[in-house]
Short mmCIF file of C-alpha atoms and ligand atoms in Angstrom, two decimals:
data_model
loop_
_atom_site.label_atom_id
_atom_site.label_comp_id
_atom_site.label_asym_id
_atom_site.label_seq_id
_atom_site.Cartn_x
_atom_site.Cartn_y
_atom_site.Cartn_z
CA UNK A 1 30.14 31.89 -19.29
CA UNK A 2 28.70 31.76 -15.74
CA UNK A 3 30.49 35.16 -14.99
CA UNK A 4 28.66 36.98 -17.79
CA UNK A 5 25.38 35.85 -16.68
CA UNK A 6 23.77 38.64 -13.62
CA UNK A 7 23.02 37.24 -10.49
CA UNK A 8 19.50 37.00 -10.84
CA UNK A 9 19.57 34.42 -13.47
CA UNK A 10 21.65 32.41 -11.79
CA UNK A 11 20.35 31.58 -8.46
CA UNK A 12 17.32 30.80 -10.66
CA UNK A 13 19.36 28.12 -12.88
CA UNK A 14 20.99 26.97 -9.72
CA UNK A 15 16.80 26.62 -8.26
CA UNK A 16 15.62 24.85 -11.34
CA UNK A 17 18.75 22.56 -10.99
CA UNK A 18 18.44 21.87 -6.99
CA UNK A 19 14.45 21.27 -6.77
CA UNK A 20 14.19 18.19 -8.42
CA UNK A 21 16.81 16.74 -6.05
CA UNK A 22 15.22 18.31 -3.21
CA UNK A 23 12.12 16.77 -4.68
CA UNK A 24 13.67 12.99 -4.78
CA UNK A 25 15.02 13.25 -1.70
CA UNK A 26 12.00 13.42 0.68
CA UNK A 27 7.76 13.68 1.29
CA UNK A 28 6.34 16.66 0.12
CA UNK A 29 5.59 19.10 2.81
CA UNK A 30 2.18 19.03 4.51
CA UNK A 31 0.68 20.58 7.46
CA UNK A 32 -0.67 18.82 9.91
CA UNK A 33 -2.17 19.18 12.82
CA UNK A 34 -1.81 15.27 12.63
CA UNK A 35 -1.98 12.10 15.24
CA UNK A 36 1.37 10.77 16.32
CA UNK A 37 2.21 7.98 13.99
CA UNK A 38 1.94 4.49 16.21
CA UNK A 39 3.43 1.85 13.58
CA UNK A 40 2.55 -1.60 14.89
CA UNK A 41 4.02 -5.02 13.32
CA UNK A 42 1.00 -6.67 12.31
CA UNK A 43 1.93 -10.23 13.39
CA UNK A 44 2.70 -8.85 17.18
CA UNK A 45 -1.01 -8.23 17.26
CA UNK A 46 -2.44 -11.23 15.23
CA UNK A 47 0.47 -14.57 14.98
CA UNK A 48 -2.22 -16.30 12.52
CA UNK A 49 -1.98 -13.85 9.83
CA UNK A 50 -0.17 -14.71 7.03
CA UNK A 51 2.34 -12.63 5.29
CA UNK A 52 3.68 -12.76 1.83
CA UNK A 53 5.75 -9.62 1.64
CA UNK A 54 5.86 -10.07 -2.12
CA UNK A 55 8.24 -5.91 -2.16
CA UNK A 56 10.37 -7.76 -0.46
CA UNK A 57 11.09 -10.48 -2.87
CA UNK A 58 11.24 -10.76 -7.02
CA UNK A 59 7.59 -11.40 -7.17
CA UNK A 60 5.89 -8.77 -7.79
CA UNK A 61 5.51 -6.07 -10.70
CA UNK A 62 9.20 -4.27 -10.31
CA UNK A 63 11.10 -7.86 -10.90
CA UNK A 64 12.98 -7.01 -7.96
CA UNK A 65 13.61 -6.64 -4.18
CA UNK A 66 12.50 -3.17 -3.10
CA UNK A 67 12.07 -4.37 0.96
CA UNK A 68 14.83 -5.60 2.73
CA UNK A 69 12.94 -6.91 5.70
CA UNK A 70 9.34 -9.08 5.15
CA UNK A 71 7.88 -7.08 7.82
CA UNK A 72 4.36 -5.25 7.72
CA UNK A 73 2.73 -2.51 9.47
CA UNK A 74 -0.03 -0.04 10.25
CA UNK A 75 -0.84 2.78 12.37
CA UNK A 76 -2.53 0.85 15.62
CA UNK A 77 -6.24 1.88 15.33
CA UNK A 78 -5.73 0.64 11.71
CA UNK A 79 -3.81 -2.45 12.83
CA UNK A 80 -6.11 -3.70 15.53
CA UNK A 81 -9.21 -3.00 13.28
CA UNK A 82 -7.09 -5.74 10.70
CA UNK A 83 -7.20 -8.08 13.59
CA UNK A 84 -10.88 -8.05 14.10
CA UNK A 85 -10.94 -9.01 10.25
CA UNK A 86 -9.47 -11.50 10.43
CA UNK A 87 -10.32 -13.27 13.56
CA UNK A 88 -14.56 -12.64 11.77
CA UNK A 89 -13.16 -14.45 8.59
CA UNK A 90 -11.43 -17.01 10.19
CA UNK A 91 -14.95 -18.06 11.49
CA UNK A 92 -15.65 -18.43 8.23
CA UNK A 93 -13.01 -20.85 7.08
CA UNK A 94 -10.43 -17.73 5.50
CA UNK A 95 -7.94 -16.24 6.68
CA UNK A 96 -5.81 -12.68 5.60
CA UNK A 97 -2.82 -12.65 3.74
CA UNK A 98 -0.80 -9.66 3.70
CA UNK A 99 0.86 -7.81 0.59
CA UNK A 100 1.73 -4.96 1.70
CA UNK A 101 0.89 -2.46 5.13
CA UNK A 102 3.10 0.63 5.79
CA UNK A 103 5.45 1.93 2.41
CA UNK A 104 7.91 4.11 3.24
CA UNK A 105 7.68 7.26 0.98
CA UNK A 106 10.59 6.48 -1.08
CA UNK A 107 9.22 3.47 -2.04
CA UNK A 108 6.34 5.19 -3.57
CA UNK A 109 8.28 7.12 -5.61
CA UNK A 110 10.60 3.73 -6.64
CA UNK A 111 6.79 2.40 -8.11
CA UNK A 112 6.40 5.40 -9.88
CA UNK A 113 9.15 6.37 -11.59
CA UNK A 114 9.15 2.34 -13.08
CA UNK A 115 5.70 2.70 -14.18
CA UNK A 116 5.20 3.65 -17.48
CA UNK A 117 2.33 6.77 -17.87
CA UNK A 118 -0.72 4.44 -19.18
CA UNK A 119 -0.63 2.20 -15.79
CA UNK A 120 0.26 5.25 -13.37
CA UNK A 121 -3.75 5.03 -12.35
CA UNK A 122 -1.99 1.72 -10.37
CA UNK A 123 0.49 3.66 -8.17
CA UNK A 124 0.06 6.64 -6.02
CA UNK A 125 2.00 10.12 -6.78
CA UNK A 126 4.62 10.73 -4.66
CA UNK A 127 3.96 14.59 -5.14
CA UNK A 128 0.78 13.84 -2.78
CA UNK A 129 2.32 10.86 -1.09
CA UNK A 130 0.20 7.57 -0.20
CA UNK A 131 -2.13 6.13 2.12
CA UNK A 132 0.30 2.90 2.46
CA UNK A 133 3.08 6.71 3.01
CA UNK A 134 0.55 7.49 5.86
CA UNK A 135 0.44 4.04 7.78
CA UNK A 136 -3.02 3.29 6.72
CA UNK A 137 -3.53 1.18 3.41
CA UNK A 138 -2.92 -2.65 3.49
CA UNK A 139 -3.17 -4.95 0.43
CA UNK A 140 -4.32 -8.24 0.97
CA UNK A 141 -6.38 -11.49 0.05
CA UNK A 142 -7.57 -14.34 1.85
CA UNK A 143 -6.32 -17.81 2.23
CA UNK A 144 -8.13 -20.89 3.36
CA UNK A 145 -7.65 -22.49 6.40
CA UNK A 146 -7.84 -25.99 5.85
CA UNK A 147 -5.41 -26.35 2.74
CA UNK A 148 -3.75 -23.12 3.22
CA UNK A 149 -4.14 -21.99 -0.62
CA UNK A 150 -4.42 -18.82 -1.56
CA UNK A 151 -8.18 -17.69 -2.14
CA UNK A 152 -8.70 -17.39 -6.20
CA UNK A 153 -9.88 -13.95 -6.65
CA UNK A 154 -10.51 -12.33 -10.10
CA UNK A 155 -6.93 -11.14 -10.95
CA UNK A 156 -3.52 -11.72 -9.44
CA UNK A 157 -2.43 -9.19 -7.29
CA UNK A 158 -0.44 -6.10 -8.64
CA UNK A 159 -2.09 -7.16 -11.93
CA UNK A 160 -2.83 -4.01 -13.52
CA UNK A 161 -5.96 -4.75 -15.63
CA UNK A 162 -9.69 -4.47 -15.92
CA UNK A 163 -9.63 -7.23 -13.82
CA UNK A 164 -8.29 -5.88 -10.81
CA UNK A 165 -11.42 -3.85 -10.33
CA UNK A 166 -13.62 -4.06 -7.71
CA UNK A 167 -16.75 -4.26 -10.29
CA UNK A 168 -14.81 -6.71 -12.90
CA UNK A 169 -17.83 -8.76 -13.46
CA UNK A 170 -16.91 -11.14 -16.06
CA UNK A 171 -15.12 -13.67 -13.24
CA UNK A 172 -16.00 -16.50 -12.04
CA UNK A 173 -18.84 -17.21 -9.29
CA UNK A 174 -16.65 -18.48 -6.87
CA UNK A 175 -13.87 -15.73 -7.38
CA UNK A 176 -16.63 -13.29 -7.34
CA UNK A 177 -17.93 -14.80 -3.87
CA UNK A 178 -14.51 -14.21 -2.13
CA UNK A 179 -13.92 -10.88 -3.28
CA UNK A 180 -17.18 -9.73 -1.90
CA UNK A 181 -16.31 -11.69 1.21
CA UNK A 182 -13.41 -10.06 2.11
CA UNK A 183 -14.92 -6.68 0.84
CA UNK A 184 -17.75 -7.23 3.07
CA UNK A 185 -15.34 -8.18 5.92
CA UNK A 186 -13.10 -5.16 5.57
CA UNK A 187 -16.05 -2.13 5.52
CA UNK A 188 -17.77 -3.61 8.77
CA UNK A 189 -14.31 -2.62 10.18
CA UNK A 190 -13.69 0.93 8.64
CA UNK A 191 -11.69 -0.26 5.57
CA UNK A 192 -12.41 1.01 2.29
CA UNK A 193 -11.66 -0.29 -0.98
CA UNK A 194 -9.59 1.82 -3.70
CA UNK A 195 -11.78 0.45 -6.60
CA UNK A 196 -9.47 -0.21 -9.47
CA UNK A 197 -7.68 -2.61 -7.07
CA UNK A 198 -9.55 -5.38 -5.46
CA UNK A 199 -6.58 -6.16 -2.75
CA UNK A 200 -5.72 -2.83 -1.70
CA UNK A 201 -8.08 -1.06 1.26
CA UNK A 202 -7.81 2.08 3.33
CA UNK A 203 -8.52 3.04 6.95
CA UNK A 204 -11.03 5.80 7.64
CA UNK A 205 -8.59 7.30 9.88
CA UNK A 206 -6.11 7.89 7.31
CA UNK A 207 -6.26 11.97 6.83
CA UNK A 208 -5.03 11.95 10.32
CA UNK A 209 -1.79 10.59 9.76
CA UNK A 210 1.83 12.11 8.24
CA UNK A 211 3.15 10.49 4.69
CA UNK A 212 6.29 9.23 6.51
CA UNK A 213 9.53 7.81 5.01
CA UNK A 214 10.89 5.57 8.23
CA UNK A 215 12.76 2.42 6.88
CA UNK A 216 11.58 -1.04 8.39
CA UNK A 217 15.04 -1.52 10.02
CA UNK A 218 14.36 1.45 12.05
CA UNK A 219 11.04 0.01 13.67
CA UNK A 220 11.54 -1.34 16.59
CA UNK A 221 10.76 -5.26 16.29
ZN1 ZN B 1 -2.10 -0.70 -2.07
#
């Protein structure tokens, strides 16, 4: 069959059967001109933030480990900029918990290909890559300091609802009072929140910085 069919034809079958794996395989291309990425392990900077790595265990919306190292990171203006969050709220009786820094680009596309087309507004496109690709989105809440619990905000995080939004308004007072005071927290420091998410903020620096696909292991510790 093959030999009947001219040339032409099929270097373009053999295209339309090589993109998508040259598609799964890496970032998309971008030009820069970008900064040099500067990873930094968040708790190097900051030992009294908390992390709860949740990728790399069974708890969270995949059912299963995606991470094989609890580690997070963020480009260093980013990661310093965390710091001075969370020293401000710990003057205020909270600390941050960490979700989620730095996501290697292959674990972007892992999130979307599991998430079905009505919840894809949750997860970033690997076609365009991610701000967590680029070094410079964190996910987070708050925990308190003197009993260590987890702040209640107005969904769980990674809960893909109405409530997860930024303007859910039909929470509770007290849930409503710790959103705003970690929102609060995070914008006097260049963070922005991604509305439909209350957890997950980016740094203004972000459009600066390469979607990169660097495993954990390969960080230096
Ligand atoms: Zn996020």
């Amino acid at each position: 069959m093959i030999r009947s069919t001219p040339k032409s034809t099929r270097l373009v079958l053999l295209g339309l059967v090589l993109a998508p794996l040259v598609y799964a395989q890496g970032p998309p291309p971008e030009t820069g001109p970008f900064r040099k990425p500067e990873l930094v392990e968040l708790l190097k900077l900051d030992s009294t933030l908390k992390l709860d790595i949740r990728y790399a265990t069974k708890n969270n919306f995949l059912g299963r480990r995606v991470y094989k190292e609890a580690r997070a990171f963020l480009q260093r203006p980013a990661a310093e900029a965390l710091v001075r969050v969370n020293q401000n709220l710990r003057k205020q009786g909270y600390g941050l918990v960490i979700f989620d820094g730095y996501r290697p680009w292959s674990v972007t596309k892992i999130f979307w290909d599991a998430t079905p087309e009505d919840r894809k507004i949750f997860v970033a496109d690997p076609s365009k890559g991610s701000r967590h690709n680029r070094g410079c989105a964190v996910d987070l809440s708050m925990f308190e300091l003197k009993t260590g619990k987890l702040a209640q905000m107005p969904s769980e995080y990674d809960e893909f609802t109405e409530r997860a939004h930024i303007n859910y308004d039909c929470a509770t007072a007290e849930s409503k009072r710790l959103r705003e005071m970690l929102r609060r927290a995070m914008e006097v420091e260049g963070f922005a929140v991604y509305e439909p998410e209350w957890w997950h903020y980016d740094y203004r620096d972000w459009k600066e910085y390469p979607i990169l696909n660097v495993k954990f292991s390969a960080i230096a510790p």
